């Protein structure tokens, strides 16, 4: 398997624009996570899905953020409208099984909002 | 709430040992450790479960004190390849939600 695949790797956008980040989890994994990484806050869990259903979105910072998982092989994280403080590296990760197991991270999307 | 890690940063010479600590204000079911090299994705190191079970790499050791809600990662005879940022993640239930700390930046120099 190619691992967790994220796109784009880098995104530069202007404040107010809509940004969509994409993630393809490892085939067969039933959990998918979206994390945001900044120097100040480290790795923050934004939302996670189990079998395509959002389980906990308490980490989503504002209504400007939304995430979907229309099927087992694809998820999106959307920011609309984007703001400079959204600049960060966004990681997607997937894992398998209900209990504590190893999570596999994608290479991340570095988002810069100017 | 994020677990708290200490130290925030450490510099070692090759061959030296280091300990990274992680503590949580909530009761822990498990602790997860990951290492991230600059510009790369976090990579799994190990999971310590309540009750003493450990899953992970044989060359890395860690402890988990359930009563104190603390975990420590032990890096012995450090190598240049150990450099990176180490994250501990806390899980307060028997599910997959892992909350990470802010990380400990480790640099190993020749």
mmCIF file of N, CA and C in Angstrom, chain B:
data_model
loop_
_atom_site.group_PDB
_atom_site.id
_atom_site.type_symbol
_atom_site.label_atom_id
_atom_site.label_comp_id
_atom_site.label_asym_id
_atom_site.label_seq_id
_atom_site.Cartn_x
_atom_site.Cartn_y
_atom_site.Cartn_z
ATOM 1 N N UNK B 1 -7.828 18.210 26.762
ATOM 2 C CA UNK B 1 -6.629 18.862 27.281
ATOM 3 C C UNK B 1 -5.382 18.109 26.832
ATOM 4 N N UNK B 2 -4.401 18.877 26.385
ATOM 5 C CA UNK B 2 -3.178 18.266 25.900
ATOM 6 C C UNK B 2 -2.319 17.764 27.052
ATOM 7 N N UNK B 3 -1.652 16.629 26.863
ATOM 8 C CA UNK B 3 -0.669 16.225 27.870
ATOM 9 C C UNK B 3 0.510 17.201 27.834
ATOM 10 N N UNK B 4 1.232 17.268 28.943
ATOM 11 C CA UNK B 4 2.366 18.181 29.061
ATOM 12 C C UNK B 4 3.657 17.389 28.968
ATOM 13 N N UNK B 5 4.554 17.843 28.093
ATOM 14 C CA UNK B 5 5.833 17.157 27.927
ATOM 15 C C UNK B 5 6.969 17.989 28.490
ATOM 16 N N UNK B 6 7.985 17.287 28.964
ATOM 17 C CA UNK B 6 9.205 17.956 29.419
ATOM 18 C C UNK B 6 10.398 17.041 29.163
ATOM 19 N N UNK B 7 11.546 17.617 28.826
ATOM 20 C CA UNK B 7 11.746 19.026 28.543
ATOM 21 C C UNK B 7 11.150 19.406 27.184
ATOM 22 N N UNK B 8 11.153 20.681 26.895
ATOM 23 C CA UNK B 8 10.653 21.131 25.597
ATOM 24 C C UNK B 8 11.693 20.882 24.512
ATOM 25 N N UNK B 9 12.949 20.957 24.910
ATOM 26 C CA UNK B 9 14.028 20.724 23.947
ATOM 27 C C UNK B 9 15.238 20.195 24.685
ATOM 28 N N UNK B 10 16.027 19.387 23.991
ATOM 29 C CA UNK B 10 17.251 18.844 24.593
ATOM 30 C C UNK B 10 18.275 18.579 23.494
ATOM 31 N N UNK B 11 19.534 18.837 23.830
ATOM 32 C CA UNK B 11 20.636 18.554 22.908
ATOM 33 C C UNK B 11 21.539 17.503 23.541
ATOM 34 N N UNK B 12 21.821 16.474 22.802
ATOM 35 C CA UNK B 12 22.662 15.380 23.292
ATOM 36 C C UNK B 12 23.852 15.175 22.370
ATOM 37 N N UNK B 13 24.898 14.628 22.922
ATOM 38 C CA UNK B 13 25.998 14.139 22.089
ATOM 39 C C UNK B 13 25.755 12.657 21.849
ATOM 40 N N UNK B 14 26.222 12.195 20.730
ATOM 41 C CA UNK B 14 26.068 10.775 20.407
ATOM 42 C C UNK B 14 26.511 9.912 21.579
ATOM 43 N N UNK B 15 25.704 8.905 21.881
ATOM 44 C CA UNK B 15 26.053 7.994 22.967
ATOM 45 C C UNK B 15 25.438 8.349 24.308
ATOM 46 N N UNK B 16 24.966 9.583 24.440
ATOM 47 C CA UNK B 16 24.357 9.983 25.704
ATOM 48 C C UNK B 16 22.905 9.496 25.785
ATOM 49 N N UNK B 17 22.387 9.511 27.007
ATOM 50 C CA UNK B 17 21.019 9.063 27.250
ATOM 51 C C UNK B 17 20.100 10.263 27.487
ATOM 52 N N UNK B 18 18.824 10.034 27.263
ATOM 53 C CA UNK B 18 17.836 11.084 27.517
ATOM 54 C C UNK B 18 16.521 10.464 27.970
ATOM 55 N N UNK B 19 15.783 11.238 28.734
ATOM 56 C CA UNK B 19 14.448 10.835 29.171
ATOM 57 C C UNK B 19 13.473 11.954 28.823
ATOM 58 N N UNK B 20 12.385 11.581 28.207
ATOM 59 C CA UNK B 20 11.327 12.540 27.886
ATOM 60 C C UNK B 20 10.103 12.156 28.696
ATOM 61 N N UNK B 21 9.542 13.134 29.384
ATOM 62 C CA UNK B 21 8.411 12.877 30.264
ATOM 63 C C UNK B 21 7.116 13.430 29.693
ATOM 64 N N UNK B 22 6.039 12.769 30.074
ATOM 65 C CA UNK B 22 4.714 13.152 29.594
ATOM 66 C C UNK B 22 3.737 12.977 30.745
ATOM 67 N N UNK B 23 2.939 13.986 31.018
ATOM 68 C CA UNK B 23 1.960 13.866 32.093
ATOM 69 C C UNK B 23 0.612 14.401 31.643
ATOM 70 N N UNK B 24 -0.420 13.820 32.223
ATOM 71 C CA UNK B 24 -1.778 14.197 31.847
ATOM 72 C C UNK B 24 -2.575 14.540 33.081
ATOM 73 N N UNK B 25 -3.518 15.462 32.919
ATOM 74 C CA UNK B 25 -4.397 15.833 34.026
ATOM 75 C C UNK B 25 -5.616 14.914 34.090
ATOM 76 N N UNK B 26 -5.766 14.066 33.078
ATOM 77 C CA UNK B 26 -6.902 13.145 33.034
ATOM 78 C C UNK B 26 -6.412 11.714 33.212
ATOM 79 N N UNK B 27 -7.302 10.870 33.697
ATOM 80 C CA UNK B 27 -6.965 9.452 33.833
ATOM 81 C C UNK B 27 -6.659 8.882 32.453
ATOM 82 N N UNK B 28 -5.618 8.087 32.371
ATOM 83 C CA UNK B 28 -5.152 7.576 31.096
ATOM 84 C C UNK B 28 -5.484 6.104 30.909
ATOM 85 N N UNK B 29 -5.890 5.771 29.706
ATOM 86 C CA UNK B 29 -6.048 4.372 29.334
ATOM 87 C C UNK B 29 -4.790 3.891 28.624
ATOM 88 N N UNK B 30 -4.196 4.781 27.832
ATOM 89 C CA UNK B 30 -2.983 4.414 27.117
ATOM 90 C C UNK B 30 -2.189 5.665 26.777
ATOM 91 N N UNK B 31 -0.906 5.463 26.500
ATOM 92 C CA UNK B 31 -0.023 6.546 26.078
ATOM 93 C C UNK B 31 0.632 6.124 24.762
ATOM 94 N N UNK B 32 0.676 7.046 23.811
ATOM 95 C CA UNK B 32 1.230 6.772 22.487
ATOM 96 C C UNK B 32 2.435 7.669 22.261
ATOM 97 N N UNK B 33 3.498 7.116 21.717
ATOM 98 C CA UNK B 33 4.702 7.910 21.422
ATOM 99 C C UNK B 33 4.990 7.874 19.918
ATOM 100 N N UNK B 34 5.284 9.074 19.381
ATOM 101 C CA UNK B 34 5.615 9.226 17.970
ATOM 102 C C UNK B 34 6.858 10.108 17.849
ATOM 103 N N UNK B 35 7.585 9.916 16.767
ATOM 104 C CA UNK B 35 8.733 10.773 16.464
ATOM 105 C C UNK B 35 8.530 11.396 15.084
ATOM 106 N N UNK B 36 8.843 12.666 15.009
ATOM 107 C CA UNK B 36 8.699 13.386 13.732
ATOM 108 C C UNK B 36 10.023 14.051 13.375
ATOM 109 N N UNK B 37 10.543 13.698 12.222
ATOM 110 C CA UNK B 37 11.743 14.378 11.722
ATOM 111 C C UNK B 37 11.309 15.604 10.937
ATOM 112 N N UNK B 38 12.219 16.551 10.842
ATOM 113 C CA UNK B 38 11.896 17.843 10.240
ATOM 114 C C UNK B 38 11.330 17.680 8.825
ATOM 115 N N UNK B 39 10.162 18.254 8.621
ATOM 116 C CA UNK B 39 9.548 18.218 7.295
ATOM 117 C C UNK B 39 8.882 16.900 6.945
ATOM 118 N N UNK B 40 8.808 15.990 7.905
ATOM 119 C CA UNK B 40 8.210 14.687 7.627
ATOM 120 C C UNK B 40 6.985 14.454 8.507
ATOM 121 N N UNK B 41 6.329 13.331 8.266
ATOM 122 C CA UNK B 41 5.159 12.966 9.057
ATOM 123 C C UNK B 41 5.583 12.296 10.349
ATOM 124 N N UNK B 42 4.782 12.394 11.394
ATOM 125 C CA UNK B 42 5.057 11.636 12.622
ATOM 126 C C UNK B 42 5.047 10.137 12.334
ATOM 127 N N UNK B 43 5.942 9.437 13.023
ATOM 128 C CA UNK B 43 6.057 7.992 12.847
ATOM 129 C C UNK B 43 5.902 7.317 14.201
ATOM 130 N N UNK B 44 5.141 6.253 14.218
ATOM 131 C CA UNK B 44 4.828 5.526 15.437
ATOM 132 C C UNK B 44 6.067 4.927 16.088
ATOM 133 N N UNK B 45 6.148 5.061 17.417
ATOM 134 C CA UNK B 45 7.209 4.411 18.189
ATOM 135 C C UNK B 45 6.640 3.305 19.061
ATOM 136 N N UNK B 46 5.677 3.658 19.919
ATOM 137 C CA UNK B 46 5.112 2.637 20.777
ATOM 138 C C UNK B 46 3.834 3.104 21.450
ATOM 139 N N UNK B 47 3.096 2.125 21.943
ATOM 140 C CA UNK B 47 1.892 2.362 22.731
ATOM 141 C C UNK B 47 2.050 1.623 24.045
ATOM 142 N N UNK B 48 1.729 2.302 25.130
ATOM 143 C CA UNK B 48 1.724 1.668 26.444
ATOM 144 C C UNK B 48 0.288 1.656 26.942
ATOM 145 N N UNK B 49 -0.163 0.480 27.308
ATOM 146 C CA UNK B 49 -1.550 0.313 27.720
ATOM 147 C C UNK B 49 -1.664 0.164 29.226
ATOM 148 N N UNK B 50 -2.783 0.569 29.723
ATOM 149 C CA UNK B 50 -3.101 0.361 31.126
ATOM 150 C C UNK B 50 -3.030 -1.125 31.408
ATOM 151 N N UNK B 51 -2.326 -1.476 32.471
ATOM 152 C CA UNK B 51 -2.175 -2.881 32.765
ATOM 153 C C UNK B 51 -0.800 -3.411 32.409
ATOM 154 N N UNK B 52 -0.004 -2.581 31.719
ATOM 155 C CA UNK B 52 1.382 -2.956 31.495
ATOM 156 C C UNK B 52 1.743 -3.429 30.103
ATOM 157 N N UNK B 53 0.754 -3.663 29.262
ATOM 158 C CA UNK B 53 1.094 -4.146 27.925
ATOM 159 C C UNK B 53 1.748 -3.040 27.110
ATOM 160 N N UNK B 54 2.718 -3.404 26.283
ATOM 161 C CA UNK B 54 3.382 -2.451 25.409
ATOM 162 C C UNK B 54 3.375 -2.980 23.985
ATOM 163 N N UNK B 55 3.209 -2.057 23.053
ATOM 164 C CA UNK B 55 3.306 -2.419 21.649
ATOM 165 C C UNK B 55 4.281 -1.451 21.017
ATOM 166 N N UNK B 56 5.256 -1.959 20.326
ATOM 167 C CA UNK B 56 6.143 -1.030 19.642
ATOM 168 C C UNK B 56 7.486 -1.616 19.333
ATOM 169 N N UNK B 57 8.457 -0.710 19.134
ATOM 170 C CA UNK B 57 9.780 -1.108 18.723
ATOM 171 C C UNK B 57 10.600 -1.611 19.897
ATOM 172 N N UNK B 58 11.332 -2.658 19.674
ATOM 173 C CA UNK B 58 12.102 -3.288 20.747
ATOM 174 C C UNK B 58 13.225 -2.406 21.255
ATOM 175 N N UNK B 59 13.771 -1.552 20.424
ATOM 176 C CA UNK B 59 14.946 -0.774 20.826
ATOM 177 C C UNK B 59 14.593 0.458 21.631
ATOM 178 N N UNK B 60 13.326 0.724 21.783
ATOM 179 C CA UNK B 60 12.915 1.895 22.552
ATOM 180 C C UNK B 60 12.161 1.427 23.776
ATOM 181 N N UNK B 61 12.475 2.030 24.902
ATOM 182 C CA UNK B 61 11.781 1.643 26.121
ATOM 183 C C UNK B 61 11.021 2.822 26.702
ATOM 184 N N UNK B 62 9.997 2.508 27.422
ATOM 185 C CA UNK B 62 9.168 3.542 28.032
ATOM 186 C C UNK B 62 8.471 2.952 29.236
ATOM 187 N N UNK B 63 8.009 3.847 30.067
ATOM 188 C CA UNK B 63 7.263 3.426 31.248
ATOM 189 C C UNK B 63 5.945 4.175 31.298
ATOM 190 N N UNK B 64 5.003 3.598 32.015
ATOM 191 C CA UNK B 64 3.670 4.190 32.140
ATOM 192 C C UNK B 64 3.217 3.993 33.569
ATOM 193 N N UNK B 65 3.087 5.098 34.298
ATOM 194 C CA UNK B 65 2.606 5.058 35.668
ATOM 195 C C UNK B 65 1.151 5.503 35.656
ATOM 196 N N UNK B 66 0.262 4.531 35.749
ATOM 197 C CA UNK B 66 -1.175 4.828 35.622
ATOM 198 C C UNK B 66 -1.667 5.718 36.759
ATOM 199 N N UNK B 67 -1.183 5.448 37.955
ATOM 200 C CA UNK B 67 -1.662 6.220 39.113
ATOM 201 C C UNK B 67 -1.252 7.687 39.013
ATOM 202 N N UNK B 68 -0.042 7.921 38.572
ATOM 203 C CA UNK B 68 0.448 9.299 38.446
ATOM 204 C C UNK B 68 0.067 9.925 37.105
ATOM 205 N N UNK B 69 -0.514 9.133 36.222
ATOM 206 C CA UNK B 69 -0.903 9.618 34.890
ATOM 207 C C UNK B 69 0.310 10.173 34.155
ATOM 208 N N UNK B 70 1.391 9.423 34.229
ATOM 209 C CA UNK B 70 2.634 9.875 33.612
ATOM 210 C C UNK B 70 3.274 8.757 32.788
ATOM 211 N N UNK B 71 4.026 9.188 31.793
ATOM 212 C CA UNK B 71 4.806 8.243 31.006
ATOM 213 C C UNK B 71 6.170 8.852 30.723
ATOM 214 N N UNK B 72 7.166 8.003 30.577
ATOM 215 C CA UNK B 72 8.507 8.467 30.234
ATOM 216 C C UNK B 72 9.062 7.619 29.100
ATOM 217 N N UNK B 73 9.744 8.277 28.189
ATOM 218 C CA UNK B 73 10.395 7.602 27.062
ATOM 219 C C UNK B 73 11.894 7.640 27.297
ATOM 220 N N UNK B 74 12.529 6.488 27.199
ATOM 221 C CA UNK B 74 13.956 6.384 27.490
ATOM 222 C C UNK B 74 14.732 6.149 26.195
ATOM 223 N N UNK B 75 15.655 7.047 25.929
ATOM 224 C CA UNK B 75 16.506 6.931 24.749
ATOM 225 C C UNK B 75 17.926 6.704 25.236
ATOM 226 N N UNK B 76 18.455 5.541 24.987
ATOM 227 C CA UNK B 76 19.787 5.203 25.482
ATOM 228 C C UNK B 76 20.774 5.112 24.333
ATOM 229 N N UNK B 77 22.023 5.463 24.644
ATOM 230 C CA UNK B 77 23.096 5.423 23.644
ATOM 231 C C UNK B 77 22.633 6.097 22.355
ATOM 232 N N UNK B 78 22.256 7.366 22.473
ATOM 233 C CA UNK B 78 21.621 8.068 21.363
ATOM 234 C C UNK B 78 22.486 8.076 20.100
ATOM 235 N N UNK B 79 21.795 8.037 18.979
ATOM 236 C CA UNK B 79 22.430 8.096 17.667
ATOM 237 C C UNK B 79 21.935 9.331 16.941
ATOM 238 N N UNK B 80 22.657 9.747 15.926
ATOM 239 C CA UNK B 80 22.258 10.928 15.152
ATOM 240 C C UNK B 80 20.834 10.767 14.618
ATOM 241 N N UNK B 81 20.458 9.535 14.295
ATOM 242 C CA UNK B 81 19.134 9.277 13.725
ATOM 243 C C UNK B 81 18.007 9.478 14.725
ATOM 244 N N UNK B 82 18.342 9.630 15.995
ATOM 245 C CA UNK B 82 17.302 9.858 17.007
ATOM 246 C C UNK B 82 16.782 11.300 16.973
ATOM 247 N N UNK B 83 17.475 12.168 16.295
ATOM 248 C CA UNK B 83 17.064 13.574 16.250
ATOM 249 C C UNK B 83 15.663 13.718 15.679
ATOM 250 N N UNK B 84 14.908 14.619 16.274
ATOM 251 C CA UNK B 84 13.543 14.859 15.811
ATOM 252 C C UNK B 84 12.712 15.379 16.972
ATOM 253 N N UNK B 85 11.437 15.527 16.708
ATOM 254 C CA UNK B 85 10.509 15.962 17.749
ATOM 255 C C UNK B 85 9.686 14.767 18.199
ATOM 256 N N UNK B 86 9.656 14.554 19.495
ATOM 257 C CA UNK B 86 8.944 13.419 20.067
ATOM 258 C C UNK B 86 7.623 13.900 20.663
ATOM 259 N N UNK B 87 6.564 13.224 20.278
ATOM 260 C CA UNK B 87 5.238 13.561 20.775
ATOM 261 C C UNK B 87 4.682 12.415 21.607
ATOM 262 N N UNK B 88 4.114 12.766 22.738
ATOM 263 C CA UNK B 88 3.331 11.768 23.457
ATOM 264 C C UNK B 88 1.864 12.083 23.235
ATOM 265 N N UNK B 89 1.083 11.061 23.145
ATOM 266 C CA UNK B 89 -0.348 11.199 22.952
ATOM 267 C C UNK B 89 -1.069 10.463 24.061
ATOM 268 N N UNK B 90 -2.095 11.086 24.585
ATOM 269 C CA UNK B 90 -2.850 10.463 25.664
ATOM 270 C C UNK B 90 -4.217 10.012 25.163
ATOM 271 N N UNK B 91 -4.628 8.881 25.680
ATOM 272 C CA UNK B 91 -5.944 8.344 25.340
ATOM 273 C C UNK B 91 -6.637 8.004 26.651
ATOM 274 N N UNK B 92 -7.784 8.645 26.858
ATOM 275 C CA UNK B 92 -8.447 8.467 28.146
ATOM 276 C C UNK B 92 -9.544 7.419 28.117
ATOM 277 N N UNK B 93 -9.741 6.819 26.996
ATOM 278 C CA UNK B 93 -10.747 5.762 26.905
ATOM 279 C C UNK B 93 -10.231 4.650 26.030
ATOM 280 N N UNK B 94 -10.994 3.596 25.919
ATOM 281 C CA UNK B 94 -10.530 2.481 25.111
ATOM 282 C C UNK B 94 -10.812 2.641 23.639
ATOM 283 N N UNK B 95 -10.734 3.890 23.173
ATOM 284 C CA UNK B 95 -11.033 4.142 21.787
ATOM 285 C C UNK B 95 -9.838 4.758 21.096
ATOM 286 N N UNK B 96 -10.025 5.298 19.937
ATOM 287 C CA UNK B 96 -8.911 5.751 19.117
ATOM 288 C C UNK B 96 -8.593 7.234 19.249
ATOM 289 N N UNK B 97 -9.297 7.980 20.080
ATOM 290 C CA UNK B 97 -9.037 9.412 20.174
ATOM 291 C C UNK B 97 -7.765 9.659 20.962
ATOM 292 N N UNK B 98 -6.753 10.164 20.296
ATOM 293 C CA UNK B 98 -5.455 10.433 20.908
ATOM 294 C C UNK B 98 -5.190 11.931 20.864
ATOM 295 N N UNK B 99 -4.907 12.502 22.026
ATOM 296 C CA UNK B 99 -4.592 13.926 22.135
ATOM 297 C C UNK B 99 -3.095 14.066 22.367
ATOM 298 N N UNK B 100 -2.421 14.796 21.484
ATOM 299 C CA UNK B 100 -0.968 14.919 21.552
ATOM 300 C C UNK B 100 -0.530 16.148 22.333
ATOM 301 N N UNK B 101 0.665 16.036 22.932
ATOM 302 C CA UNK B 101 1.294 17.159 23.584
ATOM 303 C C UNK B 101 1.988 18.043 22.561
ATOM 304 N N UNK B 102 2.684 19.056 23.053
ATOM 305 C CA UNK B 102 3.326 20.023 22.157
ATOM 306 C C UNK B 102 4.681 19.553 21.656
ATOM 307 N N UNK B 103 5.174 18.440 22.174
ATOM 308 C CA UNK B 103 6.379 17.852 21.622
ATOM 309 C C UNK B 103 7.658 18.215 22.375
ATOM 310 N N UNK B 104 8.642 17.364 22.236
ATOM 311 C CA UNK B 104 9.993 17.597 22.768
ATOM 312 C C UNK B 104 10.974 17.498 21.614
ATOM 313 N N UNK B 105 11.685 18.578 21.370
ATOM 314 C CA UNK B 105 12.642 18.591 20.265
ATOM 315 C C UNK B 105 13.976 18.054 20.751
ATOM 316 N N UNK B 106 14.414 16.973 20.142
ATOM 317 C CA UNK B 106 15.672 16.326 20.517
ATOM 318 C C UNK B 106 16.673 16.468 19.382
ATOM 319 N N UNK B 107 17.850 16.950 19.710
ATOM 320 C CA UNK B 107 18.911 17.058 18.722
ATOM 321 C C UNK B 107 20.131 16.304 19.218
ATOM 322 N N UNK B 108 20.605 15.392 18.409
ATOM 323 C CA UNK B 108 21.813 14.626 18.733
ATOM 324 C C UNK B 108 22.943 15.126 17.846
ATOM 325 N N UNK B 109 24.021 15.519 18.473
ATOM 326 C CA UNK B 109 25.153 16.055 17.726
ATOM 327 C C UNK B 109 26.361 15.126 17.845
ATOM 328 N N UNK B 110 27.253 15.187 16.855
ATOM 329 C CA UNK B 110 28.422 14.276 16.894
ATOM 330 C C UNK B 110 29.338 14.570 18.081
#
